[in-house]
Coordinates of C-alpha atoms in Angstrom, one line a residue:
Chain W
M14 CA 31.0 -7.8 -8.5
E15 CA 33.3 -6.9 -5.9
F16 CA 34.9 -7.9 -2.7
P17 CA 37.7 -6.2 -1.7
A18 CA 40.0 -8.5 0.9
G19 CA 40.6 -7.1 4.1
L20 CA 36.9 -5.6 4.5
K21 CA 35.1 -7.5 7.4
Y22 CA 31.6 -8.1 5.9
S23 CA 28.3 -8.8 7.7
K24 CA 25.7 -10.6 6.6
E25 CA 22.9 -7.7 6.3
H26 CA 25.6 -6.5 4.1
E27 CA 27.4 -3.7 5.2
W28 CA 31.5 -3.5 5.1
V29 CA 33.7 -2.6 7.2
R30 CA 37.3 -1.2 7.0
V31 CA 39.6 -0.7 9.9
D32 CA 41.4 1.8 10.9
G33 CA 42.6 1.9 14.0
T34 CA 39.9 2.4 16.7
K35 CA 37.8 3.4 14.1
A36 CA 35.4 1.8 11.9
Y37 CA 34.6 3.0 8.3
I38 CA 31.6 1.4 6.9
G39 CA 29.2 1.0 4.2
I40 CA 27.2 -1.0 1.7
T41 CA 29.2 -4.4 -0.6
D42 CA 28.8 -3.7 -3.9
F43 CA 25.8 -7.1 -4.1
A44 CA 24.0 -4.5 -1.7
Q45 CA 23.8 -1.8 -3.7
D46 CA 23.4 -4.4 -6.9
E47 CA 20.6 -5.6 -5.5
L48 CA 19.0 -2.7 -4.7
G49 CA 19.2 -0.5 -7.6
D50 CA 19.7 3.0 -8.0
I51 CA 19.5 4.5 -4.7
V52 CA 17.1 7.6 -4.0
Y53 CA 18.3 8.3 -0.9
V54 CA 20.6 7.4 2.4
E55 CA 19.3 8.1 5.9
L56 CA 22.5 8.7 8.3
P57 CA 22.4 8.5 12.1
E58 CA 24.5 12.2 13.5
V59 CA 27.7 12.0 14.8
G60 CA 27.3 11.3 18.6
A61 CA 24.9 8.5 18.2
E62 CA 25.2 5.7 19.9
L63 CA 24.8 2.6 18.0
V64 CA 24.7 -0.8 19.1
A65 CA 25.7 -4.1 16.9
G66 CA 22.4 -5.8 14.9
E67 CA 20.9 -2.6 15.0
S68 CA 19.4 -0.6 12.7
F69 CA 20.8 2.7 11.9
G70 CA 19.1 4.7 8.9
S71 CA 18.2 3.2 5.7
V72 CA 18.9 3.2 2.5
E73 CA 15.1 3.5 -0.1
S74 CA 16.3 2.7 -4.0
V75 CA 13.4 2.7 -7.0
K76 CA 12.5 -0.7 -5.6
T77 CA 12.4 -0.3 -1.7
V78 CA 13.8 0.9 1.3
S79 CA 16.5 -0.8 3.4
E80 CA 17.5 -0.6 6.9
L81 CA 21.1 -0.3 7.6
Y82 CA 22.5 -2.5 10.5
A83 CA 25.7 -1.7 12.3
P84 CA 28.0 -4.5 12.6
V85 CA 29.9 -2.9 15.1
S86 CA 28.3 -1.1 17.9
G87 CA 30.2 2.6 19.1
K88 CA 29.9 5.8 19.1
V89 CA 29.1 8.0 15.1
V90 CA 32.1 10.2 15.1
E91 CA 31.4 11.0 11.4
V92 CA 29.4 11.2 8.8
N93 CA 29.2 10.5 4.7
G94 CA 27.5 14.4 3.6
R95 CA 28.0 14.1 0.0
L96 CA 25.7 11.0 0.0
A97 CA 23.0 13.6 1.3
D98 CA 22.4 14.8 -2.4
E99 CA 25.5 12.3 -4.2
P100 CA 23.6 9.0 -3.1
E101 CA 24.5 7.5 -6.3
L102 CA 27.9 7.0 -4.7
V103 CA 26.6 4.8 -3.3
N104 CA 25.9 2.7 -6.5
R105 CA 28.8 4.0 -8.4
A106 CA 31.9 3.6 -5.4
P107 CA 30.3 1.6 -2.6
Y108 CA 33.1 0.6 -1.1
A109 CA 35.5 4.0 -1.4
D110 CA 33.1 7.4 -2.7
G111 CA 29.9 5.9 -1.4
W112 CA 31.2 5.0 2.8
M113 CA 28.0 6.6 4.4
I114 CA 29.6 6.4 8.3
V115 CA 33.3 6.2 10.5
V116 CA 32.0 5.1 13.9
E117 CA 34.6 5.0 17.1
M118 CA 34.7 1.2 18.5
R119 CA 33.8 0.3 22.1
D120 CA 34.0 -3.7 20.9
P121 CA 36.5 -4.2 18.1
A122 CA 36.7 -8.4 19.2
E123 CA 33.3 -7.3 17.9
L124 CA 34.9 -7.6 14.5
E125 CA 35.7 -11.1 15.5
A126 CA 32.3 -13.1 14.4
L127 CA 32.2 -10.6 10.9
L128 CA 33.2 -12.0 7.5
D129 CA 35.8 -12.4 5.7
A130 CA 35.8 -11.3 1.8
E131 CA 35.5 -15.3 0.7
G132 CA 33.1 -16.2 3.8
Y133 CA 30.8 -12.8 2.5
R134 CA 31.0 -14.2 -0.7
A135 CA 29.6 -18.2 -0.4
H136 CA 26.6 -16.3 2.2
V137 CA 25.6 -14.2 -1.2
A138 CA 25.8 -17.2 -3.1
E139 CA 23.6 -19.0 -1.2
Chain V
M5 CA 1.8 -12.8 -29.7
R6 CA -0.3 -10.3 -31.4
M7 CA 1.7 -7.4 -29.6
R8 CA -0.4 -4.3 -29.1
T9 CA -0.4 -0.9 -32.1
L10 CA -0.8 2.2 -30.7
A11 CA -1.4 5.2 -32.4
P12 CA 1.7 7.4 -33.7
V13 CA 2.6 9.7 -29.9
Q14 CA 2.1 13.0 -30.2
E15 CA 3.8 15.9 -28.0
V16 CA 1.3 17.0 -25.4
P17 CA 2.2 19.9 -24.0
L18 CA 2.1 21.5 -20.5
I19 CA -1.1 23.6 -20.0
F20 CA 0.5 26.0 -19.3
E21 CA 3.0 25.8 -22.6
R22 CA -0.4 26.7 -23.7
S23 CA -1.2 29.4 -22.4
R24 CA -1.6 32.7 -23.6
S25 CA -2.1 36.2 -22.0
G26 CA -5.9 37.1 -21.7
K27 CA -7.7 33.5 -22.6
R28 CA -10.2 32.6 -20.5
A29 CA -12.0 29.2 -20.7
Y30 CA -15.0 30.9 -18.1
D31 CA -16.5 34.1 -17.6
V32 CA -17.3 34.8 -14.3
P33 CA -21.2 36.5 -13.7
P34 CA -21.1 40.3 -12.2
L35 CA -21.3 40.4 -9.0
D36 CA -25.1 40.9 -7.5
V37 CA -23.8 40.5 -3.6
P38 CA -22.5 44.0 -2.1
P39 CA -18.6 44.7 -2.5
V40 CA -16.5 43.7 -0.1
D41 CA -13.5 45.5 0.8
L42 CA -11.1 43.5 0.6
E43 CA -7.9 45.2 2.0
A44 CA -10.5 45.5 5.2
A45 CA -12.0 42.3 5.7
V46 CA -8.3 40.2 5.3
G47 CA -6.0 43.5 6.0
K48 CA -3.4 45.0 3.8
D49 CA -0.5 42.3 4.2
R50 CA -1.7 39.7 3.6
L51 CA -2.8 40.3 0.4
R52 CA -0.7 39.4 -2.9
R53 CA 0.9 42.0 -5.1
K54 CA 0.7 40.1 -8.1
A55 CA -1.4 38.1 -9.7
P56 CA -1.1 33.5 -9.5
L57 CA 0.8 32.5 -12.2
L58 CA -2.2 30.3 -13.7
P59 CA -3.0 29.0 -17.1
E60 CA -5.2 30.7 -19.4
V61 CA -6.4 29.3 -22.3
S62 CA -9.6 29.3 -23.7
E63 CA -13.1 25.6 -23.4
P64 CA -12.1 23.8 -26.1
E65 CA -8.2 24.0 -25.5
L66 CA -9.4 22.4 -22.1
V67 CA -10.8 20.0 -22.8
R68 CA -8.6 18.5 -25.0
H69 CA -5.8 18.7 -23.1
Y70 CA -7.5 16.9 -20.0
T71 CA -9.0 14.9 -22.4
A72 CA -5.8 14.1 -25.0
L73 CA -4.3 13.2 -20.6
S74 CA -7.0 11.1 -20.5
T75 CA -6.8 8.8 -23.2
R76 CA -3.4 7.8 -21.6
N77 CA -4.8 6.6 -18.9
Y78 CA -4.6 3.5 -17.6
G79 CA -7.1 1.5 -15.3
V80 CA -9.5 -1.9 -15.2
D81 CA -11.8 0.0 -17.6
T82 CA -9.2 -0.5 -20.4
G83 CA -7.3 -3.6 -19.4
F84 CA -6.1 -6.4 -16.7
Y85 CA -3.9 -5.0 -14.6
P86 CA -2.8 -8.2 -11.7
L87 CA -1.6 -5.4 -9.2
G88 CA -0.6 -7.7 -6.2
S89 CA -2.4 -7.3 -3.2
C90 CA -4.1 -4.5 -4.5
T91 CA -7.2 -6.6 -5.6
M92 CA -7.5 -4.1 -8.2
K93 CA -11.5 -5.7 -10.0
Y94 CA -13.7 -4.3 -12.4
N95 CA -15.9 -1.9 -11.0
P96 CA -19.8 -2.6 -11.6
K97 CA -21.2 0.4 -12.6
V98 CA -24.9 0.5 -11.7
H99 CA -22.9 1.5 -7.8
E100 CA -22.3 4.5 -10.6
T101 CA -26.1 5.0 -11.5
I102 CA -27.2 4.3 -7.7
A103 CA -24.4 7.5 -6.6
R104 CA -26.0 9.1 -9.1
L105 CA -29.5 9.3 -7.4
E106 CA -30.7 12.4 -6.2
G107 CA -31.1 11.0 -2.5
F108 CA -27.9 10.7 -2.0
R109 CA -26.2 12.5 -4.3
D110 CA -27.6 16.0 -3.4
V111 CA -27.7 15.0 0.8
H112 CA -25.2 17.8 2.5
P113 CA -23.4 16.5 5.4
L114 CA -25.5 19.1 8.0
A115 CA -28.7 18.4 7.2
P116 CA -31.2 17.2 10.0
E117 CA -31.0 13.3 10.4
E118 CA -35.0 13.1 10.2
T119 CA -34.4 14.1 6.1
V120 CA -32.1 11.4 5.3
Q121 CA -32.9 9.0 7.7
G122 CA -32.3 6.8 3.5
A123 CA -28.6 7.0 3.9
L124 CA -28.6 6.3 7.6
E125 CA -30.4 2.9 6.5
V126 CA -27.5 2.4 4.8
M127 CA -24.8 2.7 6.7
Y128 CA -26.7 1.5 9.7
R129 CA -26.6 -1.7 7.1
L130 CA -23.2 -1.1 5.7
Q131 CA -22.2 -1.7 9.6
E132 CA -24.9 -4.9 10.2
A133 CA -23.2 -5.9 6.5
L134 CA -19.8 -5.9 7.5
K135 CA -20.4 -7.0 11.1
A136 CA -21.8 -10.4 9.9
I137 CA -18.3 -10.4 7.0
T138 CA -16.0 -10.7 9.4
G139 CA -17.4 -11.8 12.6
M140 CA -16.6 -9.1 14.4
D141 CA -19.7 -7.0 17.2
E142 CA -19.5 -3.4 16.2
V143 CA -17.6 -1.2 13.1
S144 CA -17.2 1.8 13.0
L145 CA -17.9 3.0 9.0
A146 CA -15.5 6.5 9.0
P147 CA -11.8 5.9 9.1
A148 CA -10.6 7.5 5.1
A149 CA -8.5 4.5 3.9
G150 CA -6.8 1.1 4.5
S151 CA -3.8 3.3 6.2
H152 CA -6.5 5.4 7.9
G153 CA -7.9 2.4 9.5
E154 CA -5.1 1.1 9.9
L155 CA -3.7 4.4 11.9
V156 CA -7.1 4.5 14.0
G157 CA -7.5 0.4 14.8
L158 CA -3.9 0.9 16.4
K159 CA -5.5 4.1 18.2
I160 CA -8.4 1.8 19.4
I161 CA -5.4 -1.0 21.0
A162 CA -3.5 2.2 22.3
A163 CA -6.8 3.2 23.8
Y164 CA -7.6 -0.3 25.6
F165 CA -4.5 -0.5 27.0
R166 CA -4.0 3.1 27.9
S167 CA -7.8 2.1 30.3
R168 CA -6.4 -0.3 31.9
G169 CA -3.0 0.9 32.9
E170 CA -1.6 -1.3 31.1
R171 CA 1.9 0.8 29.4
R172 CA 3.3 -1.6 26.4
T173 CA 5.1 0.0 23.2
K174 CA 5.2 -2.6 20.9
V175 CA 3.7 -4.1 17.6
V176 CA 4.4 -7.0 17.0
V177 CA 4.8 -7.5 11.9
P178 CA 5.7 -10.1 9.9
D179 CA 8.9 -9.3 7.9
S180 CA 6.4 -10.2 5.1
A181 CA 3.9 -7.4 6.1
H182 CA 2.1 -4.5 4.2
G183 CA 4.6 -1.6 4.2
T184 CA 2.4 0.1 5.8
N185 CA 1.5 -2.1 8.7
P186 CA 4.7 -0.9 10.5
A187 CA 4.5 2.5 9.8
S188 CA 1.4 2.2 11.2
A189 CA 2.4 1.3 14.2
A190 CA 4.8 4.2 14.4
M191 CA 2.6 6.5 13.4
A192 CA 0.2 4.9 16.7
G193 CA 3.6 5.1 19.3
F194 CA 4.1 1.7 18.8
Q195 CA 7.8 0.5 18.6
A196 CA 7.3 -1.8 14.9
V197 CA 8.8 -5.1 16.3
S198 CA 9.6 -7.7 12.4
I199 CA 9.7 -11.2 12.9
P200 CA 10.7 -13.8 9.5
S201 CA 8.9 -15.9 8.6
D202 CA 9.5 -19.7 8.2
E203 CA 10.4 -21.6 5.2
R204 CA 6.7 -22.2 3.7
G205 CA 6.2 -18.6 3.9
S206 CA 4.1 -18.6 6.9
V207 CA 4.9 -17.4 10.2
D208 CA 7.1 -18.4 12.4
L209 CA 5.7 -20.0 14.6
E210 CA 8.5 -20.4 17.4
A211 CA 9.7 -16.2 16.4
L212 CA 6.3 -15.2 17.4
K213 CA 6.1 -16.7 20.4
A214 CA 10.1 -15.3 21.4
A215 CA 8.9 -11.8 20.5
L216 CA 6.0 -11.8 22.2
D217 CA 6.0 -9.9 26.2
E218 CA 4.2 -8.2 28.8
H219 CA 5.7 -4.8 26.1
V220 CA 3.7 -6.2 23.3
A221 CA 0.0 -5.1 22.8
A222 CA -0.5 -6.6 19.0
L223 CA 0.7 -8.9 16.5
M224 CA -0.9 -6.9 13.3
L225 CA -1.6 -9.9 10.2
T226 CA -3.1 -10.2 7.1
N227 CA -4.6 -13.6 6.1
P228 CA -3.7 -14.7 3.7
N229 CA -0.6 -13.0 4.1
T230 CA 1.2 -11.1 1.7
L231 CA 2.0 -14.5 -1.0
G232 CA -1.0 -14.8 -0.8
L233 CA -1.0 -18.2 1.7
F234 CA -3.4 -19.2 4.5
E235 CA -1.8 -18.9 8.6
T236 CA -3.6 -22.5 9.0
D237 CA -1.6 -22.1 12.2
I238 CA -3.6 -19.3 12.6
V239 CA -6.1 -20.5 15.3
E240 CA -2.4 -20.7 17.0
I241 CA -0.7 -18.0 16.5
V242 CA -4.5 -15.9 18.4
R243 CA -3.6 -18.1 21.2
A244 CA 0.7 -17.2 22.0
V245 CA -0.4 -13.1 21.5
H246 CA -3.6 -13.6 24.5
D247 CA -1.4 -15.6 25.9
V248 CA 0.7 -12.4 26.9
G249 CA -2.5 -10.4 26.9
A250 CA -1.3 -8.7 23.7
L251 CA -4.6 -7.9 21.1
V252 CA -4.5 -9.6 17.7
Y253 CA -5.0 -7.3 14.3
Y254 CA -5.8 -8.2 11.1
D255 CA -5.2 -6.2 8.4
G256 CA -8.1 -6.6 5.5
A257 CA -6.1 -6.2 2.7
N258 CA -6.6 -10.0 1.6
L259 CA -10.6 -10.1 3.4
N260 CA -11.7 -11.4 -1.5
A261 CA -9.7 -14.3 -0.6
I262 CA -11.5 -15.6 2.2
L263 CA -15.3 -13.4 2.2
G264 CA -17.8 -15.9 2.5
K265 CA -15.3 -18.5 3.7
S266 CA -13.8 -18.3 7.0
R267 CA -14.0 -15.1 9.4
P268 CA -11.8 -12.5 10.9
G269 CA -13.6 -12.5 13.9
D270 CA -13.7 -16.5 14.2
M271 CA -10.1 -16.2 13.9
G272 CA -9.3 -14.2 17.3
F273 CA -8.6 -10.8 15.4
D274 CA -9.6 -8.3 18.2
V275 CA -9.3 -5.7 15.5
V276 CA -10.2 -5.8 11.6
H277 CA -10.0 -2.9 8.9
V278 CA -11.5 -3.8 5.4
N279 CA -10.5 -1.7 2.1
V280 CA -13.9 -1.1 0.7
H281 CA -12.6 0.4 -2.5
K282 CA -10.4 -3.8 -2.5
T283 CA -12.5 -6.2 -1.3
F284 CA -15.9 -4.4 -2.7
S285 CA -15.4 -3.1 -5.5
T286 CA -15.8 0.7 -4.5
P287 CA -13.5 2.5 -7.6
H288 CA -9.5 2.6 -6.2
G289 CA -9.8 6.5 -7.7
G290 CA -6.3 9.0 -7.8
G291 CA -5.6 8.8 -4.0
G292 CA -9.2 9.1 -2.3
P293 CA -12.1 9.9 -1.7
G294 CA -11.8 6.0 -0.2
A295 CA -13.4 3.7 3.0
G296 CA -12.0 1.7 5.5
P297 CA -13.7 0.6 7.7
V298 CA -12.7 -0.8 11.0
G299 CA -14.4 -3.7 13.1
V300 CA -13.7 -4.4 16.6
K301 CA -14.8 -7.5 18.8
A302 CA -17.2 -5.8 21.7
H303 CA -14.4 -5.2 24.4
L304 CA -12.7 -2.8 22.1
A305 CA -16.2 -1.0 20.5
P306 CA -16.3 1.8 23.6
F307 CA -13.2 3.2 22.2
L308 CA -14.5 3.5 18.2
P309 CA -13.9 6.7 16.6
V310 CA -17.6 8.4 15.5
P311 CA -19.7 8.7 15.1
I312 CA -21.5 5.0 15.4
V313 CA -24.9 5.2 13.1
R314 CA -27.9 3.0 15.5
A315 CA -31.1 1.5 14.8
V316 CA -32.9 3.7 17.4
R317 CA -37.1 1.9 17.3
E318 CA -39.5 4.0 18.0
H319 CA -41.9 2.5 20.2
A320 CA -44.5 6.4 20.4
L321 CA -45.2 5.4 17.3
E322 CA -48.5 4.1 16.6
R323 CA -48.8 -0.3 15.4
D324 CA -51.8 -1.2 13.1
G325 CA -50.4 -4.5 13.4
D326 CA -49.4 -4.4 10.0
G327 CA -45.8 -5.7 9.6
D328 CA -44.0 -2.4 7.5
A329 CA -45.6 0.2 9.9
A330 CA -43.0 -1.9 12.4
E331 CA -40.2 -1.5 9.6
R332 CA -40.7 2.4 10.0
A333 CA -40.9 2.4 13.2
V334 CA -37.2 2.6 13.2
R335 CA -34.9 5.5 13.2
Y336 CA -31.5 6.0 12.4
R337 CA -29.1 7.7 14.0
L338 CA -25.3 9.0 14.4
D339 CA -23.9 8.3 18.0
T340 CA -21.5 10.3 19.3
D341 CA -21.4 9.9 22.7
L342 CA -19.0 7.4 22.6
P343 CA -16.9 9.4 26.1
R344 CA -14.6 6.9 25.3
S345 CA -13.6 6.5 22.0
I346 CA -10.6 8.3 20.1
G347 CA -12.6 10.2 19.2
R348 CA -13.6 11.7 15.3
V349 CA -10.8 10.6 13.2
R350 CA -13.0 12.2 9.4
G351 CA -15.3 15.4 9.0
F352 CA -19.2 14.3 9.2
A353 CA -19.7 10.9 8.7
G354 CA -16.9 9.7 6.5
S355 CA -17.2 9.4 3.0
F356 CA -20.6 8.5 2.2
G357 CA -20.7 7.8 -2.3
V358 CA -18.1 5.5 -1.3
L359 CA -19.4 3.4 1.5
L360 CA -22.9 3.2 -0.2
R361 CA -21.0 1.6 -3.7
A362 CA -19.8 -0.9 -1.3
Y363 CA -23.2 -1.8 0.3
A364 CA -24.9 -1.9 -3.5
Y365 CA -22.1 -4.6 -4.0
I366 CA -22.5 -7.1 -1.5
R367 CA -26.1 -6.7 -1.9
S368 CA -25.8 -7.4 -5.6
L369 CA -24.3 -10.4 -4.8
G370 CA -25.1 -11.5 -1.6
A371 CA -23.7 -14.3 0.9
E372 CA -23.8 -16.9 -1.9
G373 CA -22.1 -14.4 -4.6
L374 CA -19.8 -13.3 -2.1
R375 CA -18.6 -16.4 -1.4
R376 CA -18.2 -17.2 -5.4
V377 CA -16.0 -14.6 -5.8
A378 CA -13.6 -15.7 -2.6
E379 CA -13.9 -18.6 -4.8
D380 CA -13.6 -17.2 -8.6
A381 CA -10.3 -14.6 -6.5
V382 CA -8.7 -18.1 -5.5
L383 CA -9.7 -20.1 -8.3
A384 CA -7.9 -18.0 -11.4
A385 CA -5.0 -16.9 -9.2
N386 CA -4.3 -20.6 -8.7
Y387 CA -4.7 -21.1 -13.0
V388 CA -2.0 -18.8 -13.0
M389 CA 0.3 -19.6 -11.1
H390 CA 0.2 -23.5 -12.8
R391 CA 0.4 -22.0 -15.8
L392 CA 4.0 -19.9 -15.2
K393 CA 5.9 -21.8 -12.3
D394 CA 7.6 -23.8 -14.7
V395 CA 9.4 -20.2 -16.7
Y396 CA 9.1 -18.7 -13.1
A397 CA 10.5 -19.4 -10.3
L398 CA 7.9 -19.5 -7.4
P399 CA 9.7 -20.1 -4.3
Y400 CA 6.5 -21.1 -2.4
D401 CA 5.9 -23.5 -4.3
R402 CA 1.5 -24.2 -1.9
I403 CA -2.1 -23.8 -3.1
C404 CA -2.2 -19.7 -2.9
K405 CA -5.6 -18.0 -2.7
H406 CA -6.2 -14.8 -4.3
E407 CA -2.7 -13.9 -5.1
F408 CA 1.4 -16.0 -6.2
V409 CA 4.7 -14.2 -5.9
L410 CA 7.3 -15.5 -8.4
S411 CA 10.6 -14.4 -8.6
G412 CA 12.2 -12.9 -11.6
R413 CA 15.7 -14.6 -10.0
R414 CA 15.2 -17.1 -13.1
Q415 CA 15.8 -14.6 -15.4
K416 CA 18.7 -12.9 -13.6
A417 CA 21.2 -14.8 -15.1
Y418 CA 20.6 -12.9 -18.9
G419 CA 20.9 -10.1 -16.8
V420 CA 17.3 -9.3 -17.4
R421 CA 15.3 -7.8 -13.8
T422 CA 12.6 -8.5 -12.9
S423 CA 11.7 -4.1 -13.4
D424 CA 12.4 -5.7 -17.2
I425 CA 9.8 -7.9 -16.7
A426 CA 7.0 -5.3 -15.5
K427 CA 8.1 -2.7 -18.3
R428 CA 7.7 -5.5 -21.7
L429 CA 4.3 -6.1 -19.5
M430 CA 2.7 -3.7 -21.2
D431 CA 4.0 -3.6 -24.6
Y432 CA 1.2 -6.3 -24.5
G433 CA -0.4 -3.9 -23.4
F434 CA -1.1 -5.0 -19.4
H435 CA -0.3 -3.0 -16.8
P436 CA 2.2 -5.2 -14.8
P437 CA 2.1 -7.3 -11.6
T438 CA 3.6 -5.2 -8.1
I439 CA 7.2 -5.8 -8.1
Y440 CA 9.9 -6.0 -6.1
F441 CA 7.1 -7.0 -2.8
P442 CA 7.2 -9.2 -0.5
L443 CA 11.0 -8.2 0.4
I444 CA 11.1 -11.6 1.8
V445 CA 11.2 -12.9 -2.3
D446 CA 14.2 -12.5 -4.2
E447 CA 13.7 -9.8 -7.7
A448 CA 9.7 -10.5 -6.5
L449 CA 6.4 -10.9 -9.4
M450 CA 3.9 -10.4 -7.1
I451 CA -0.2 -11.4 -9.2
E452 CA -4.0 -10.9 -8.0
P453 CA -5.9 -11.5 -10.7
T454 CA -9.2 -11.0 -9.2
E455 CA -12.3 -12.8 -10.1
T456 CA -13.5 -10.2 -12.2
E457 CA -11.2 -11.7 -15.6
S458 CA -12.3 -13.8 -17.9
K459 CA -9.9 -17.5 -19.2
E460 CA -9.9 -15.3 -22.2
T461 CA -7.8 -12.6 -21.0
L462 CA -5.9 -15.0 -18.1
D463 CA -4.7 -17.2 -21.1
A464 CA -3.6 -13.8 -22.7
F465 CA -2.3 -12.5 -19.6
I466 CA -0.6 -15.8 -19.2
E467 CA 0.8 -16.3 -22.7
A468 CA 2.6 -12.6 -22.8
M469 CA 4.8 -13.9 -19.6
R470 CA 5.5 -17.2 -21.4
A471 CA 6.9 -15.0 -24.4
I472 CA 8.4 -12.1 -21.7
A473 CA 10.8 -15.2 -20.3
K474 CA 11.4 -16.1 -23.7
E475 CA 12.4 -13.6 -25.3
A476 CA 14.0 -12.8 -21.8
E477 CA 16.5 -15.9 -23.1
E478 CA 17.1 -15.0 -26.7
N479 CA 16.6 -11.1 -26.2
P480 CA 16.9 -9.8 -23.1
H481 CA 18.2 -6.3 -24.7
L482 CA 15.0 -6.4 -26.0
V483 CA 13.5 -6.7 -22.7
R484 CA 16.0 -4.2 -20.1
S485 CA 14.8 -1.4 -22.7
A486 CA 11.3 -1.8 -22.7
P487 CA 8.8 -0.1 -23.2
H488 CA 9.0 0.5 -27.6
T489 CA 4.7 0.8 -27.6
T490 CA 4.2 3.8 -24.8
P491 CA 3.8 6.9 -25.0
V492 CA 6.7 7.2 -23.0
G493 CA 9.9 5.0 -23.0
R494 CA 12.0 4.1 -19.8
L495 CA 11.2 7.1 -17.7
D496 CA 14.7 8.4 -15.2
E497 CA 13.2 7.1 -11.3
A498 CA 16.4 7.3 -9.5
L499 CA 15.9 11.2 -11.4
A500 CA 12.4 11.3 -10.2
A501 CA 13.7 10.8 -7.1
R502 CA 16.2 12.3 -6.5
Q503 CA 15.5 15.7 -8.8
P504 CA 11.9 15.5 -8.4
V505 CA 11.0 19.2 -10.6
L506 CA 7.3 19.4 -8.6
V507 CA 6.6 22.9 -9.8
Y508 CA 6.2 24.3 -13.5
R509 CA 8.4 27.4 -13.7
P510 CA 7.9 29.3 -17.2
S511 CA 11.6 28.9 -19.2
A512 CA 13.7 32.7 -19.0
D513 CA 12.2 33.2 -22.0

């Protein structure tokens, strides 16, 4: 199971990769493994305003439907359109081709509330 | 442990693949009414130019095709079906005899009321029985299913607040709830708010109180909850909800556990729906027809969907002092005159045939029999739980009601997931339990034996589950690649969900 260093993690199993004021967001390797084969990813549209801690979409697997929670607040500036036809990318490459959205962060200080790789690893080991 | 052995499986072709041009299973009789000019009747542009693609087979081929498919089915009449939350109890065959009585079978939904008094009396008496069982003041039999009952119940709640000039937007739902609860709340125009369960698997009273305010219309609750655990704080929970002016909705999915023991009405619930196919042994059917009667307390009665069956005393009738004569002097009618009703939710008077079976069940068991249903269902669940908890993790180790939830997390260490355990159970001849629900249990296995199974059946299931736990440890591949004895093996569920093929298309050749 991978926990790439350099990413930020939420307790709800989203990862954040910071690029200036932009945040790439997806779900973790642990999350995709728990969910099993993902069959549908519901994402917001470009322009949507996200609030940290609130739902911004959902992931449906053969097991269950799970909410996605925004790790940071901001405006959605890009959405991974490939996931509409290839939701399996989330299983195959959760930190790469399986990314979900890019958010223009409103308050980068919110990142401080997130976990680092070691903190997240400890969180899922509980 | 003896494995179920099946006859060698032959591939059953699609009915379309059996089709040969010109074959017929049915002859249309000669026309004995004046022909109608189709073009004139429906308009030339609406007529289809090409005949629809329908299979052409002879009658024996047709019969053999569907008979072959029917032998691939698995139901309560073929074996144990411990599907948690679904109460897959046996459907007594006497109900089918009753439902086929001419006077019930051949009634027409538009028949004049005076010609169907017997059918209406059955519905009236069922309303009365459900009132007594749930402790509610009024019942409508109209809703067509449990989830429909939820929607109707929430629409009643919405109508109630509208009538009071209050705008309430939220419905609170515990995180252990049936998925239909938040879905019904959203369908009825509310925002569903989830609250966490406490470490005992019950409603977290403090979290509930924190979520309650004047915007909350209702709390939706199942008691016992989806972990099969009784909400012992129910009186305090209801009081907290009522204190902010909101209402409490009882999801009747788990009513089997408390039949004749406790009543949602006495716990303070304002609205209840009943799943007759769970609690009252009507067939689960292939998606219908079903029924999900809704009961309410008096303050919500004006909003019930129509029709309601009423008993009217005919004082005009002569009474000769004979008790029977007074009985005959009752007339039953469908009351649709409820000005504040949420309206009609289903055609005619509801799923009569299903309601009839539920009534037959209630009358054949009686009050004492229904109490024993609950007792035996709870006993069976606790027996199976206690005999499995040393080999499977039991996250909430309390005396359960009618069902319990194990976790496959110990088996995960061997690379075996709950879905693998479920598939492997089919090799032992059992329908798998509900899996991955409730969501608050990791690798959940939700088992509900019901009261209708013998100890021998329960023991056979326990032995199968124990054998699979052992296999998971010693031969995980065997479990991971199950099922091995079913007509088809492991299906690609992900592909089926991602790229479903729902319409037959002939191949190019």
